[in-house]
Each structure stands twice: as structure tokens, then as C-alpha cells.
Coordinates of C-alpha atoms and ligand atoms in Angstrom, one line a residue:
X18 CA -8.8 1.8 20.8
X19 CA -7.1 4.1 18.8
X20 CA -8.2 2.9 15.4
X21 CA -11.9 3.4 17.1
X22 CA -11.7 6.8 17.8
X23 CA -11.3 7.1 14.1
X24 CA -14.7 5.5 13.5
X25 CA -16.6 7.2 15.9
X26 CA -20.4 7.3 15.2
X27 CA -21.1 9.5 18.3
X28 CA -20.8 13.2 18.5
X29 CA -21.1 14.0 15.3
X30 CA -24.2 16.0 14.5
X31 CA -24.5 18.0 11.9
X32 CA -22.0 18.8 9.2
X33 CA -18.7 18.3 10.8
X34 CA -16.1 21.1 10.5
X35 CA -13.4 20.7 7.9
X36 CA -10.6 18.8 9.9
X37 CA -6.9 20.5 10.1
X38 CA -4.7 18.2 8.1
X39 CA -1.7 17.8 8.8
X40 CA 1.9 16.1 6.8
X41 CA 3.9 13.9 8.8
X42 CA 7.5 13.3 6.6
X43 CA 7.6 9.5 6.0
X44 CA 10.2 7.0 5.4
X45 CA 9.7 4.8 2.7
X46 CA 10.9 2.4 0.4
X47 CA 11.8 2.3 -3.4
X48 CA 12.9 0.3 -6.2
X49 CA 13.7 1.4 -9.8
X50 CA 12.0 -0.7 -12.1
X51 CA 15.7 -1.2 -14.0
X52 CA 14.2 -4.6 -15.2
X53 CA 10.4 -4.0 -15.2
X54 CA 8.3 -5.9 -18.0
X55 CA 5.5 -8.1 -18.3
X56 CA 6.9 -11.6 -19.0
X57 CA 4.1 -13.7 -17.1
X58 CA 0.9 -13.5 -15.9
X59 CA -0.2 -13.7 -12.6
X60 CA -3.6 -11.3 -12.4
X61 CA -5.5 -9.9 -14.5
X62 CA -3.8 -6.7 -15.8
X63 CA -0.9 -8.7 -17.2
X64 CA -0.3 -9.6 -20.3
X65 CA 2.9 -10.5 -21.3
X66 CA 2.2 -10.0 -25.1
X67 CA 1.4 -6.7 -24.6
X68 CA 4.9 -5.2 -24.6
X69 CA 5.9 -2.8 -22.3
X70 CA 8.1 0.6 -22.8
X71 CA 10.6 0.6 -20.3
X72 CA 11.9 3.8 -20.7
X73 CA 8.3 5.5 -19.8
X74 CA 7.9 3.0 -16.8
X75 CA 11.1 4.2 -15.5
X76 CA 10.3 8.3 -16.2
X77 CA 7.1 7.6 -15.2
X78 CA 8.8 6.3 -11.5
X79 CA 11.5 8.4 -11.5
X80 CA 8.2 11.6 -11.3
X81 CA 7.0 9.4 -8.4
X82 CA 10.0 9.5 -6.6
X83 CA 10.7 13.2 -7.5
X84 CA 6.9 14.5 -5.7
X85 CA 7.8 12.2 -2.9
X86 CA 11.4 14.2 -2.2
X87 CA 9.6 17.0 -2.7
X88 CA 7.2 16.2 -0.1
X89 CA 10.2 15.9 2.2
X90 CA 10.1 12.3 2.2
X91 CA 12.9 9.8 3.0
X92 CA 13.3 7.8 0.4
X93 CA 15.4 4.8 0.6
X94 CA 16.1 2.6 -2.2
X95 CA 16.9 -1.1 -2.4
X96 CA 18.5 -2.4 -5.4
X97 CA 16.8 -3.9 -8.5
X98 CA 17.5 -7.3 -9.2
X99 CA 17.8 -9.0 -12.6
X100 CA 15.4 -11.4 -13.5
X101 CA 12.7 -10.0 -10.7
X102 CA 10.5 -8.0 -13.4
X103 CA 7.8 -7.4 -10.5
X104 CA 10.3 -6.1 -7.7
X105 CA 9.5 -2.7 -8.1
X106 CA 6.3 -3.2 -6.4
X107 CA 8.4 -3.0 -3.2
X108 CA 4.9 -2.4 -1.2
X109 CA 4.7 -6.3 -1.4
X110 CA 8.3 -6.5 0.4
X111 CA 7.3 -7.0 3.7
X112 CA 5.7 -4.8 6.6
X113 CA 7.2 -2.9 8.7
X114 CA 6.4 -1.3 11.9
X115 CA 8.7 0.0 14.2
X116 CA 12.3 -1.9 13.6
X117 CA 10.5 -5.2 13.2
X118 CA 10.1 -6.0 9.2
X119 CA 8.1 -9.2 8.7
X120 CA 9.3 -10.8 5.6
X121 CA 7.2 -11.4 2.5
X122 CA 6.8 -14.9 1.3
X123 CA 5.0 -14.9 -2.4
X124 CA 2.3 -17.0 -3.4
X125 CA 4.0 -17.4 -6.9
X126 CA 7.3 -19.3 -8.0
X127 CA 8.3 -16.0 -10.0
X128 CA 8.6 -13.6 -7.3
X129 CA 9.7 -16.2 -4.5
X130 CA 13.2 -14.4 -4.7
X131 CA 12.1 -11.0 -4.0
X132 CA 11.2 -11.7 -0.5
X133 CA 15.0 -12.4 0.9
X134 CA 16.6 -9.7 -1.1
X135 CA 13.8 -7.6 0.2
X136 CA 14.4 -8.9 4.2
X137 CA 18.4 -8.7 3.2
X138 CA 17.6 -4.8 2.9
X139 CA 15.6 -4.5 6.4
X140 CA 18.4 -6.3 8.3
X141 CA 21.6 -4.5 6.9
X142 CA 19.3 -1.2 7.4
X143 CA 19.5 -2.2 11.1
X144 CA 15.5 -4.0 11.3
X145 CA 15.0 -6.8 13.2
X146 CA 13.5 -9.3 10.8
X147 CA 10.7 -11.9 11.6
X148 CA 11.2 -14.8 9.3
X149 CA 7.7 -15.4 8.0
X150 CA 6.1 -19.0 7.7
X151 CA 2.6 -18.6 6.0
X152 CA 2.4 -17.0 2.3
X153 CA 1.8 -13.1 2.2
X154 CA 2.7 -10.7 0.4
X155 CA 3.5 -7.6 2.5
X156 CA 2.1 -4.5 2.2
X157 CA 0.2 -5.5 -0.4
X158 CA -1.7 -7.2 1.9
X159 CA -1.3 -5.5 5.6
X160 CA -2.3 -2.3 6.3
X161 CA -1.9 -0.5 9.6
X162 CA -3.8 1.7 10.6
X163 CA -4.3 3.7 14.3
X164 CA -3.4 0.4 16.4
X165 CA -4.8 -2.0 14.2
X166 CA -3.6 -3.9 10.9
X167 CA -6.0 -4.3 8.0
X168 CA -5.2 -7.6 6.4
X169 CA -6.6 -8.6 2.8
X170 CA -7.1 -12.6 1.7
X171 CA -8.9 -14.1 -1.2
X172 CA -6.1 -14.5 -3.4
X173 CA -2.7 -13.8 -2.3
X174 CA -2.2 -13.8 1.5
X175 CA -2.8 -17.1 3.2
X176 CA -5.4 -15.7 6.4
X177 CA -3.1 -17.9 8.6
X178 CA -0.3 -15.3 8.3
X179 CA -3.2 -12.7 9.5
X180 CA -2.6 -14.8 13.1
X181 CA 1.6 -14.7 12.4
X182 CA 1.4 -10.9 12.3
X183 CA -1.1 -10.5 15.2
X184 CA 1.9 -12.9 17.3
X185 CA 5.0 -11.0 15.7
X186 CA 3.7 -7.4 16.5
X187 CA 1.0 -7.6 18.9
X188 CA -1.5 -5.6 17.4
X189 CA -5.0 -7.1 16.4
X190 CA -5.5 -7.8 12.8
X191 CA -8.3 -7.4 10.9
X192 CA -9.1 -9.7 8.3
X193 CA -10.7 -8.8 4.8
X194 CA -11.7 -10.9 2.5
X195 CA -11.2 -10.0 -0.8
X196 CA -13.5 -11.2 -4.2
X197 CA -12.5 -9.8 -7.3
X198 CA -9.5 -11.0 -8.8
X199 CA -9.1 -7.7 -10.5
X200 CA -8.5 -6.5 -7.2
X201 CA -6.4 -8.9 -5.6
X202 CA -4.2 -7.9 -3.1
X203 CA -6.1 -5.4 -0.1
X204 CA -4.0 -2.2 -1.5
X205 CA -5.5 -1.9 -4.9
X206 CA -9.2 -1.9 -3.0
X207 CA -8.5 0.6 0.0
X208 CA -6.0 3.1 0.5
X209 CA -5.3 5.0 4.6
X210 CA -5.4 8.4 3.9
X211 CA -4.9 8.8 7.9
X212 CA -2.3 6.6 9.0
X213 CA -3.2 8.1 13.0
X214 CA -6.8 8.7 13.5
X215 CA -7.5 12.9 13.2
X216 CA -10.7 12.9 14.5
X217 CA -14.1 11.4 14.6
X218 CA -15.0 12.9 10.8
X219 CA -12.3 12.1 9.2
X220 CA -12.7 9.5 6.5
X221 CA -9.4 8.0 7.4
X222 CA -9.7 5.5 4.9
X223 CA -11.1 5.1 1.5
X224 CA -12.5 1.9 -0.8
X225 CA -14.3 0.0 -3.2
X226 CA -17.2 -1.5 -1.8
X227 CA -17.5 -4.2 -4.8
X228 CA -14.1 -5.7 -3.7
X229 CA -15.1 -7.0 -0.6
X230 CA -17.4 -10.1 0.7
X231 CA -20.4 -8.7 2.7
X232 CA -18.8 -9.7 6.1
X233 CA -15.7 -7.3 5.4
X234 CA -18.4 -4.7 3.9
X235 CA -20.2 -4.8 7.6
X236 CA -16.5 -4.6 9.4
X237 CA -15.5 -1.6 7.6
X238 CA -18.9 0.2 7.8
X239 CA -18.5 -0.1 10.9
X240 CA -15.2 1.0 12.0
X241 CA -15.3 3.7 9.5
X242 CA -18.4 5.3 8.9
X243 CA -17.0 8.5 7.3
X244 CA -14.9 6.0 4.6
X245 CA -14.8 7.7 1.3
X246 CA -16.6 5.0 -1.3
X247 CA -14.5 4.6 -4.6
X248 CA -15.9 4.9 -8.0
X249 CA -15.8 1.7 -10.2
X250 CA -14.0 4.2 -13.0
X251 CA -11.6 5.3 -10.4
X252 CA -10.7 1.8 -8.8
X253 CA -10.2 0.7 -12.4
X254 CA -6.8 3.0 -12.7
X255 CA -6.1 2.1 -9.7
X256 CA -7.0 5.5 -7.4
X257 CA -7.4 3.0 -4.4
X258 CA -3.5 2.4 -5.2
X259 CA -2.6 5.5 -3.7
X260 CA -0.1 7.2 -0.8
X261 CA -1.5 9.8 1.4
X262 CA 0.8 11.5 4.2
X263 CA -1.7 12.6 6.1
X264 CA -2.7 15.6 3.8
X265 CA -0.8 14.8 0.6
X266 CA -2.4 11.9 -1.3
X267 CA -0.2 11.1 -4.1
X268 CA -3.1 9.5 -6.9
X269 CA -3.2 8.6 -10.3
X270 CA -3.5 11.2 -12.7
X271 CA -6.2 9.2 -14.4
X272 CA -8.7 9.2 -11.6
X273 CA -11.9 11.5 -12.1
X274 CA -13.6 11.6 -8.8
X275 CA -11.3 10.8 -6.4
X276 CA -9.5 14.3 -6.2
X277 CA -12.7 15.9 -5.9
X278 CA -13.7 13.9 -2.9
X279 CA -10.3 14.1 -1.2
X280 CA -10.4 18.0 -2.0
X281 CA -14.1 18.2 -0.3
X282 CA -12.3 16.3 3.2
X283 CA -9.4 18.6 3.6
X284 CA -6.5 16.4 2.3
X285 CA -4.5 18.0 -1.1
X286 CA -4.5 15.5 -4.5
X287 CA -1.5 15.4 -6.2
X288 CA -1.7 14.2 -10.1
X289 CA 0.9 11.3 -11.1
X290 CA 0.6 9.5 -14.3
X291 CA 2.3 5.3 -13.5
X292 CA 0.0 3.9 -16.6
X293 CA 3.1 1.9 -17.6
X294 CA 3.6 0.6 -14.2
X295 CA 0.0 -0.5 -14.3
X296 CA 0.5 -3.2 -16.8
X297 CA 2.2 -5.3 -14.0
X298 CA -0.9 -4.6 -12.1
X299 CA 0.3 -2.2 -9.6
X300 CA 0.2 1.7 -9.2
X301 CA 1.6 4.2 -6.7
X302 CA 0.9 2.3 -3.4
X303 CA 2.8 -0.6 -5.1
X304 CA 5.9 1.1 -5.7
X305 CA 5.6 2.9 -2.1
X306 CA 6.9 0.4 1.4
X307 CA 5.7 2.2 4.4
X308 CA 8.6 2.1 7.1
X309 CA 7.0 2.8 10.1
X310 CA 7.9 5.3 11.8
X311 CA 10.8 6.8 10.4
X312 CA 14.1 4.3 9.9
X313 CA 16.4 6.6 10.5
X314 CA 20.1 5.9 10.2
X315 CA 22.1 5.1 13.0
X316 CA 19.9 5.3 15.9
X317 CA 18.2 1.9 14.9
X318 CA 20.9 -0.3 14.2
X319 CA 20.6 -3.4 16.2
X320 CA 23.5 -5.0 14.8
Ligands
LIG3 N1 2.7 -8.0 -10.9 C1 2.6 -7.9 -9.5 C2 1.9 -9.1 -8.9 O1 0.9 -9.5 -9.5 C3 2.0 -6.6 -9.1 C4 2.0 -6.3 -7.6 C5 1.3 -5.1 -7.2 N2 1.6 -4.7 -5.9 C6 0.7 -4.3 -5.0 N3 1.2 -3.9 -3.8 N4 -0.6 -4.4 -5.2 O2 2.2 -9.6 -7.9

């Protein structure tokens, strides 16, 4: 498979050369956090006493959005809903993947809303959109990667919608399990830095070994050798939180070691500060919905 080629053990003696890395211009997903604050809590970096500033969240995500236009991104945006303080972690929106979106369904009464207005975007954008049936939360949750999807469990996503996506897209699923509630959904644990294997050196992926149960440890060992390992300083601001096109990683300004390992593999760190965002429990990654490939505008309307 695909996603195997991008673990390959064999053939690599030696110190491999420094792979070319290459951008591909993405298409992703936005929302303003108009009405962002902490007002419950539902993991562990919440607390709703703390008081958050909106006005830095919002400059903070508007400098986010800004480096991803510059990259050449497409960045769509879906409107902010009142009363939805957590909807600007649009990751957790649903996945998409081609023009099928499978829709989120939240574990937790206060963001049960944000999954229709979230699949109300994908179908007037012209998606096709697979109602889901078992709790998950999106891209908070599913990662693909090559021709596989990495799926997280342990706190949010029920494993039983690990079997809905494997039905709805065909692809095989590989399930995570997840074990500290610090790091609770799979995208605050491990980040794809290549979303289409390079080649048998690459990293294409990177994590924090303490977040997984020793069966997911052995999985991902195994499929990735070359994985760069996460400090426990750096998954602490959230550098596992973090969008990578390929050669641009987008990370948190805060992370120490991180940009020093993606630096030695080829791929180019770029410094953004979302510390205000973090309260919530959510970073770059969180605010960032993959549409794969590109949605582009009229082409994929299915009516
Ligand atoms: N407050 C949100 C929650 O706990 C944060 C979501 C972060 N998003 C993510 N993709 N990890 O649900």
C-alpha cells in the first residue's frame, strides 16, 4: 500500500539523503472565533474561570489565517455561530476526502450543534454528505494519511465509527487508542507532516509516544519507523497540533524542539503564536479542516 511505502524499513542503509520537499496548495476550512470563550469544561485545558481575551484569540487567528493565504492556500470560511464557543476548532467538523464529508457527531451536549451547521457548509459547497451514526469528532479524530486513515479513541470518538468510515470511504482505518486525557482527541498527539508518502526516509508523521496504549505504540513503530518522537515540553503547547503542507509546517511559536527536528528532515517551521486559542484546548490543527483534495468551486457541485 501506499501508506507502506512511507514506512519502509528496507533500503535504507546508511544516512538517507535529505528528501526534496515539496508544497502542495491545500484547501481548507476556517472559522473566526467571533464567539470563542471558555464557558464549560470538557478537557483538561479548560477552565471556564480563567477568562479569556477575545480580542487576542481573534488577532491571534486572524495571523493564522494570514501565513495560510500566504502559503497560497484556499481558505474557505464557514460562519460562526452564536452560542457555539468551541466552533472555531473546525478540525472537529467532519472529514473530508474527495467530495464525500462525513459528518461530526459530538460526544458532548454543548457542541451537538456544530456538527449540522458544519455538514450544512459541505453540502451547499457541493460535498456529498454521509450522515454519521456513531459519535466522532472529525478531524480531530481521523487522519488520512497515503491510503490509510488514522483514527484516535479513548475519549472522544466511539471506535465503532472507526468501522462507519472504513464503509463510507473504503479505505482501511487504523485505530489508536488514546490514554491521556490531556491529549484527548488523535490530533493533539500526532500531526502528518506528509499527507502522500515522499519516500522511504521521510518521517511522514510525527508524535508523542506517552499518548498512546502500547498496542498503538507497536502499530505506529511499525508503519513509520522514521516518525519524528515529540518532546513532552513540546506536546504540552500543543506542537503535535500542527499543519504541514508538505514542506511548510505551520507550529506553535512556543515549541522548543520541534523546529529543530523538522529543520534537520527538510520540511520549513513556521512560528505562530494561538496561546489564547489554547485555553479551549485546541491549537493550529484545531482551527485547520483538511478538504481533501482541493474543493474547488464549480467543478464539484453535485447539486
Ligand atoms: N474545546 C474543544 C473540545 O474540547 C477543543 C477542540 C480541539 N480540537 C481539536 N481538533 N483537537 O472539544
Amino acid at each position: 500500500s501506499i501508506a507502506n511505502s512511507c514506512a519502509t524499513k528496507t533500503g535504507v542503509s546508511g544516512k538517507p539523503a535529505r528528501p526534496v520537499r515539496e508544497a502542495t496548495k491545500r484547501s481548507i476550512l476556517m472559522c473566526r472565533p467571533t464567539f470563542f470563550t471558555v464557558a464549560y469544561k470538557i478537557n483538561p485545558w479548560m477552565d471556564p474561570e480563567a477568562g479569556v481575551d477575545q480580542t487576542k484569540a481573534l488577532k491571534q487567528w486572524q495571523r493564522l489565517y494570514d501565513v495560510y493565504q500566504e502559503l497560497g492556500f484556499d481558505v474557505h470560511l464557514v460562519d460562526p455561530l452564536p452560542g457555539l464557543p468551541d466552533m472555531v476548532y473546525a478540525a472537529n467538523g467532519g472529514l473530508v476526502l474527495g467530495n464525500v464529508a462525513y459528518g461530526a457527531k459530538f460526544l458532548h451536549p454543548e457542541r451537538h450543534a456544530e456538527g449540522p451547521a458544519y455538514m450544512a457548509w459541505f453540502r451547499k459547497h457541493g460535498l456529498k454528505v454521509a450522515e454519521p451514526r456513531e459519535t466522532n469528532e472529525g478531524q480531530g479524530d481521523f487522519l488520512p494519511v497515503g491510503d490509510v486513515i488514522l483514527a484516535g479513541t479513548g475519549f472522544r470518538t466511539n471506535p465503532r465509527s472507526h468501522q462507519e468510515v472504513a464503509r463510507v470511504f473504503d479505505r482501511e482505518v487504523v485505530t489508536l487508542k488514546l490514554v491521556n486525557p490531556r491529549y484527548y482527541h488523535l490530533d493533539t498527539a500526532l500531526t502528518v507532516l506528509d499527507r502522500e508518502p515522499v519516500d522511504a526516509s521521510s518521517p511522514c508523521i510525527a508524535y508523542l509516544e506517552s499518548a498512546f496504549d502500547e498496542e498503538s505504540l507497536a502499530i505506529l513503530r511499525d508503519r513509520f519507523p522514521n516518525a519524528i518522537l515529540a518532546t513532552e515540553e513540546d506536546a504540552a503547547v500543543f506542537a503535535m497540533n500542527v499543519y504541514s503542507d508538505g514542506y511548510n509546517v505551520v507550529i506553535p511559536s512556543r515549541a522548543k524542539t520541534f523546529g529543530r527536528q523538522l529543520r534537520e528532515h527538510g520540511y520549513n517551521p513556521i512560528s505562530v503564536d494561538l496561546s489564547e486559542l489554547l485555553l479551549g484546548g485546541g491549537s493550529i490543527k484545531c482551527c485547520t479542516l483538511d478538504l481533501h483534495p482541493e474543493l474547488s468551486t464549480a467543478s464539484r457541485h453535485i447539486t
